PDB file of C-alpha atoms in Angstrom:
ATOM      1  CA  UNK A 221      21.823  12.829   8.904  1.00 86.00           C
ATOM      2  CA  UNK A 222      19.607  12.520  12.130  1.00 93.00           C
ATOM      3  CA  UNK A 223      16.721  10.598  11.818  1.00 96.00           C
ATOM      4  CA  UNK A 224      14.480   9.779  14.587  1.00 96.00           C
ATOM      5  CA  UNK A 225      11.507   7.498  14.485  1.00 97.00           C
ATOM      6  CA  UNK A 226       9.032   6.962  17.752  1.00 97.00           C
ATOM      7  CA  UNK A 227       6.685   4.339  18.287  1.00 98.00           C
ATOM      8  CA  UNK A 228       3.669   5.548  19.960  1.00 97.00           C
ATOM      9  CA  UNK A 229       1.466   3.076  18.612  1.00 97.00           C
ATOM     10  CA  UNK A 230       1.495   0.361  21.100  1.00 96.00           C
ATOM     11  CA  UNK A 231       2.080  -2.176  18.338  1.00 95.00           C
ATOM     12  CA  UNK A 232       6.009  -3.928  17.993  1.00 96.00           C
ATOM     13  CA  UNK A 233       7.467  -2.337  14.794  1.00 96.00           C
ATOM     14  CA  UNK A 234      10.521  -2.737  13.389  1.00 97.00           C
ATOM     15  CA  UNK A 235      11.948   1.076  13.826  1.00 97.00           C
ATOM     16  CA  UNK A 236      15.187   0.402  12.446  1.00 97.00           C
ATOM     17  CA  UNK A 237      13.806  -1.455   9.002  1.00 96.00           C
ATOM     18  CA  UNK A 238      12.031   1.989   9.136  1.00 97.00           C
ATOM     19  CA  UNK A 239      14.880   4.409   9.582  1.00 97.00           C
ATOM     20  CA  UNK A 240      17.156   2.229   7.180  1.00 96.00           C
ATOM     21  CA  UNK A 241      14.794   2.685   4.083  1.00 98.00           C
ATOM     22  CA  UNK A 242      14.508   6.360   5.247  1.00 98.00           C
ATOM     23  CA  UNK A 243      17.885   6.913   5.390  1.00 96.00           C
ATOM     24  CA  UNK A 244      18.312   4.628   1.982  1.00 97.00           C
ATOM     25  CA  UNK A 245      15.729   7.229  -0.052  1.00 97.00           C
ATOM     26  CA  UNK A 246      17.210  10.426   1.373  1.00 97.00           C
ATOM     27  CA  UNK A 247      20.757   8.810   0.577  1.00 95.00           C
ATOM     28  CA  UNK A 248      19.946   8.308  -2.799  1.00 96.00           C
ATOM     29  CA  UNK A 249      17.465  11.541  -3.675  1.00 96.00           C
ATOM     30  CA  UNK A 250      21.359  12.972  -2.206  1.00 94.00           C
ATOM     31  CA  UNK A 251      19.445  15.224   0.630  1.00 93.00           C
ATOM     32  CA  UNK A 252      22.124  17.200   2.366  1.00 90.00           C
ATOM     33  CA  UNK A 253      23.799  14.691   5.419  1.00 89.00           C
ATOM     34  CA  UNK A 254      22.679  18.008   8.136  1.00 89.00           C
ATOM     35  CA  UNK A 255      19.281  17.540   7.513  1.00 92.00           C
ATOM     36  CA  UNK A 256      17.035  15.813   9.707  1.00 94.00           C
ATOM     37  CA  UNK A 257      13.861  13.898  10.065  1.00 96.00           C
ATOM     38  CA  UNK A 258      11.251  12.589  12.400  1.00 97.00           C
ATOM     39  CA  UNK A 259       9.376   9.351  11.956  1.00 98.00           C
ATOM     40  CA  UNK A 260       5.954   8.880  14.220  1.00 98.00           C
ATOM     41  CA  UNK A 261       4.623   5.638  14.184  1.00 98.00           C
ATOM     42  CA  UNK A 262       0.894   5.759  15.928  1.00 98.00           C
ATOM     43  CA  UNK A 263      -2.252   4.291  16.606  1.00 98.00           C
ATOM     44  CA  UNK A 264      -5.517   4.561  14.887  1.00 98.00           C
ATOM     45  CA  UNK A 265      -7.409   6.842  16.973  1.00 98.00           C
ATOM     46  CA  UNK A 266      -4.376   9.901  16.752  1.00 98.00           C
ATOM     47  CA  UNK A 267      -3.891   8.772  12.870  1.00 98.00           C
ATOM     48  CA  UNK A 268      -7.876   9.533  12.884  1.00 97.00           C
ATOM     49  CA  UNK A 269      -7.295  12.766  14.818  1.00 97.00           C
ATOM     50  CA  UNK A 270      -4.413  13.730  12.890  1.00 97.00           C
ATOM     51  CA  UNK A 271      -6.220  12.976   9.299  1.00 96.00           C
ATOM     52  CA  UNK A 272      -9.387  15.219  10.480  1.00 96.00           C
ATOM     53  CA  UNK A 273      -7.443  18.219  11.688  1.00 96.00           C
ATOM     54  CA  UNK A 274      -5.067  18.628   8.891  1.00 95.00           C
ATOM     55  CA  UNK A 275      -6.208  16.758   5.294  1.00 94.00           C
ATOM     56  CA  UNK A 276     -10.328  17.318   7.168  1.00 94.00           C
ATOM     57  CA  UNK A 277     -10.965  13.546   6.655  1.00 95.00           C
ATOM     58  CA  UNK A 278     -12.661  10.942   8.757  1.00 96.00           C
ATOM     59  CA  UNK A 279     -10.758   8.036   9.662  1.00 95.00           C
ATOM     60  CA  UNK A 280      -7.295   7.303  10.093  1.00 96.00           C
ATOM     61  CA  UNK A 281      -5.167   6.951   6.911  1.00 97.00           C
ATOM     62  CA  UNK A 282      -1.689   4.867   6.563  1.00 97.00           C
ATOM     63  CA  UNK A 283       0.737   8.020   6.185  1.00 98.00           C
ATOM     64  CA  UNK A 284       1.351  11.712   6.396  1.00 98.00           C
ATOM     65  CA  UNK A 285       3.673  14.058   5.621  1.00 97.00           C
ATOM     66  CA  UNK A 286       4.732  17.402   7.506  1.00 96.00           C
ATOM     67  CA  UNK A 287       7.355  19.312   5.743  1.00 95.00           C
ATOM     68  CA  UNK A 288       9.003  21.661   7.911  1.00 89.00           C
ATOM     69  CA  UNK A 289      11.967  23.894   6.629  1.00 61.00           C
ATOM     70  CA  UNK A 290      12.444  24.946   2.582  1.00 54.00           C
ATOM     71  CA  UNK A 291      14.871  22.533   1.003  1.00 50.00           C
ATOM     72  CA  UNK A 292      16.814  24.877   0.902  1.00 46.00           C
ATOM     73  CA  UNK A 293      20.323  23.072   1.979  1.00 41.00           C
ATOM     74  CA  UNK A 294      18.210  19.429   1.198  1.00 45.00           C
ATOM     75  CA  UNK A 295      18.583  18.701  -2.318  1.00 46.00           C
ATOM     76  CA  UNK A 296      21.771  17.703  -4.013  1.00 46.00           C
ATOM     77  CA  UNK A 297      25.271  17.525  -2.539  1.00 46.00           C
ATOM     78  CA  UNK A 298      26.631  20.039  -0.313  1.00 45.00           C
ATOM     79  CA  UNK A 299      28.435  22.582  -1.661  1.00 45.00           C
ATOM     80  CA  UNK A 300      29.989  26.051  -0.519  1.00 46.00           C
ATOM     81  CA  UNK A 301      26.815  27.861  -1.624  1.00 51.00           C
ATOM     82  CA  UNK A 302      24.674  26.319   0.983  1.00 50.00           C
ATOM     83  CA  UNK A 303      24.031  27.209   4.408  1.00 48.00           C
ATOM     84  CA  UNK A 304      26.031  24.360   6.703  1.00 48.00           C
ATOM     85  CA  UNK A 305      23.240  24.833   9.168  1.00 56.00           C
ATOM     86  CA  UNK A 306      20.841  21.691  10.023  1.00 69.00           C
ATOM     87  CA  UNK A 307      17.696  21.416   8.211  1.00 81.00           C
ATOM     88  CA  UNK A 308      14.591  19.983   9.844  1.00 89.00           C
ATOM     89  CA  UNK A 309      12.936  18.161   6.945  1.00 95.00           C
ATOM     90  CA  UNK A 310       9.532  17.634   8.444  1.00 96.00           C
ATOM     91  CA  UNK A 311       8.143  14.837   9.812  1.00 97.00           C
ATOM     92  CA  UNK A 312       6.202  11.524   8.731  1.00 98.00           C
ATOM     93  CA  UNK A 313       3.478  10.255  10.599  1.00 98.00           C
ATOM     94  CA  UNK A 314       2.875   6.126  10.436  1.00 98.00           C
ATOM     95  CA  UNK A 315      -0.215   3.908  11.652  1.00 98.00           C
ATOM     96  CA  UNK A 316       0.948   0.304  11.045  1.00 98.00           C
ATOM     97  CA  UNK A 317      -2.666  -0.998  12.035  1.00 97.00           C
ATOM     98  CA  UNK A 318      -4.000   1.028   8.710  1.00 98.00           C
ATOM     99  CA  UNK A 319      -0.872  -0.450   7.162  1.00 98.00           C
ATOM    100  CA  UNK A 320      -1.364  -3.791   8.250  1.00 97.00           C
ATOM    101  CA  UNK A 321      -4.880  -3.837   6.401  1.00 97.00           C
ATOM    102  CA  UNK A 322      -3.385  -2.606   3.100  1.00 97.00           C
ATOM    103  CA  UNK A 323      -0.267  -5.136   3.241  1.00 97.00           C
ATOM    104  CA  UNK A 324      -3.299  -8.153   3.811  1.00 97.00           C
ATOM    105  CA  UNK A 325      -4.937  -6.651   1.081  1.00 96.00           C
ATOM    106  CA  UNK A 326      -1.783  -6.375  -1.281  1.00 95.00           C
ATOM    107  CA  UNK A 327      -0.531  -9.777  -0.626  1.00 95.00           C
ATOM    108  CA  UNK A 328       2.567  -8.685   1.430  1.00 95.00           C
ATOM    109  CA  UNK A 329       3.791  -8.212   4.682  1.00 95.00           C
ATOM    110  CA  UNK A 330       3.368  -5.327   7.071  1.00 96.00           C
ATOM    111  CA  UNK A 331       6.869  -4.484   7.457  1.00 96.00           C
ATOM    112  CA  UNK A 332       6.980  -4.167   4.022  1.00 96.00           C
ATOM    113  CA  UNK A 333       3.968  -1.898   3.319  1.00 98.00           C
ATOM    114  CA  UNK A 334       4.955   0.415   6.169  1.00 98.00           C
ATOM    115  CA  UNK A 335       8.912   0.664   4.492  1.00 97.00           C
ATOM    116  CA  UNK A 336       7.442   1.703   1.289  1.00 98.00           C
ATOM    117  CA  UNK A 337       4.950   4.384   3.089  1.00 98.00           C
ATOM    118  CA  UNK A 338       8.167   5.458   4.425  1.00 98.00           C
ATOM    119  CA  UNK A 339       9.802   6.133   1.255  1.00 98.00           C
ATOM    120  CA  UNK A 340       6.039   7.623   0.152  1.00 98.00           C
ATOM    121  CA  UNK A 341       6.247   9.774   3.183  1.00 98.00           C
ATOM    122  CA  UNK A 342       9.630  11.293   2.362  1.00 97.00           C
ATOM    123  CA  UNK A 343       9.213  11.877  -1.004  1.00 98.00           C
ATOM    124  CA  UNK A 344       6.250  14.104   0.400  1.00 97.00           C
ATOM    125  CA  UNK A 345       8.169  15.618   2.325  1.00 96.00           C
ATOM    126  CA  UNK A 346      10.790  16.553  -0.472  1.00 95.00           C
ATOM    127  CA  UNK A 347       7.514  18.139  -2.355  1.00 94.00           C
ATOM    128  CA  UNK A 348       6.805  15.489  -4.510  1.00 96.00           C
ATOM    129  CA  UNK A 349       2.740  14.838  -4.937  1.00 95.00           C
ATOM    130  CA  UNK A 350       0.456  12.567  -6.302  1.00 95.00           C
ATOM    131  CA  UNK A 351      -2.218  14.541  -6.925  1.00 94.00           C
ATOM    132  CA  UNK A 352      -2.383  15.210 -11.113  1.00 96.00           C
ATOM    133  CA  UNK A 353      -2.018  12.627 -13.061  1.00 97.00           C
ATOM    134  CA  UNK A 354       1.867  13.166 -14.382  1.00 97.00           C
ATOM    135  CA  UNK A 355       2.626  13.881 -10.590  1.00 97.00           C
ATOM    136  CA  UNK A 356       1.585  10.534  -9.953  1.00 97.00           C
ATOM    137  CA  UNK A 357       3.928   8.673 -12.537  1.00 97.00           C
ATOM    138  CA  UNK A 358       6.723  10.322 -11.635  1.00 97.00           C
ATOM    139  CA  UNK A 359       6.187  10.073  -7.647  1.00 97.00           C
ATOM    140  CA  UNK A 360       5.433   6.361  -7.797  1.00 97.00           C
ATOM    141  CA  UNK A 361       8.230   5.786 -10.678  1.00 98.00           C
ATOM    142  CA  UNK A 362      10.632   7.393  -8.460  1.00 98.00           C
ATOM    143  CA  UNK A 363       9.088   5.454  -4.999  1.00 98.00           C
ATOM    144  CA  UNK A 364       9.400   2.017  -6.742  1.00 97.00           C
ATOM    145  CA  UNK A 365      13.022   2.509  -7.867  1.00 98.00           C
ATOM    146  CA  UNK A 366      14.191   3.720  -4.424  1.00 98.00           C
ATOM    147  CA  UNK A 367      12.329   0.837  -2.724  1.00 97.00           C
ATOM    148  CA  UNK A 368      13.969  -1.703  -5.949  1.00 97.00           C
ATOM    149  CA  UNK A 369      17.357  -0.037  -4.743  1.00 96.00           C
ATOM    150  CA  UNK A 370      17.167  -0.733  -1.282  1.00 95.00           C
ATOM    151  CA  UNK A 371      15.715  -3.923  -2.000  1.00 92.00           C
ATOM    152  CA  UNK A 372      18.936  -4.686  -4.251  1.00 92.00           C
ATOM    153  CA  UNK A 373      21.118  -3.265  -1.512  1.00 87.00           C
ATOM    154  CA  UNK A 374      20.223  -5.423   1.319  1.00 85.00           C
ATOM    155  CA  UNK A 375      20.338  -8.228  -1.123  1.00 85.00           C
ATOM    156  CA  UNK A 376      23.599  -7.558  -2.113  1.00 84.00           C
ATOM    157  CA  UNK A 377      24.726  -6.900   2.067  1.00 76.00           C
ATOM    158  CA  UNK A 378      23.994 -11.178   2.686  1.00 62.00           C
TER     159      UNK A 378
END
């Protein structure tokens, strides 16, 4: 599994924290190892841009989510049935200065709000929403046990 993340946003991130909890979620939501997936990390004024152009918003926002190709080979194991092609799974769009608010606000630390955005991010990208009520419970359900598994993982790793 390929997954790229780019830091345009002139702020120091940690891109491999990112890319570890990305890969950690897809891992464990068993996405197909050909598929890939790009991680933008930017800066408030192209968050802003982005947010007005495609969710017609003002302001920037902490995440989005661009799915690209149907999931068709990216849920569930590989199997002889599938396609062994690559699948481009979309691509998630930070802005750890939006972030950076919301982790002061939560009581946490920016690295950490931007991992679980991550995790938020991809499960967008799988096609999971927020947007009715039972949506919601089961998107954040699943979110928060990903991010307690990864959480348990790297525990477990020192």
């Amino acid at each position: 599994m390929s997954i790229e993340v780019a830091n345009e946003s002139g702020v120091e991130v940690d891109t491999q924290a990112i890319c570890d909890v990305a890969r950690h979620a897809l891992d464990e939501l068993q996405i197909n190892p050909l598929a890939d997936l790009s991680i933008l990390v930017v800066d408030v004024p192209y968050m802003s841009e982005l947010n007005h152009r495609w969710m017609d918003s003002q302001g920037p926002t902490d995440v989005l989510a661009f799915p690209m190709d149907e999931l068709s080979v990216g849920r569930g194991p590989a199997n002889d049935e599938e396609p062994a092609g690559e699948a481009l799974l979309g691509d998630i769009v930070l802005c750890p200065k939006v972030a950076e608010k919301q982790a002061a606000d939560a009581g946490h630390d920016t690295l950490d709000e931007l991992r679980m955005l991550t995790v938020h991010g991809v499960l967008h990208i799988l096609g999971y929403d927020h947007a009715e009520p039972d949506e919601a419970r089961e998107m954040f359900g699943l979110q928060k046990t990903l991010l307690d598994s990864w959480q348990k993982e790297r525990t477990t790793q020192t």
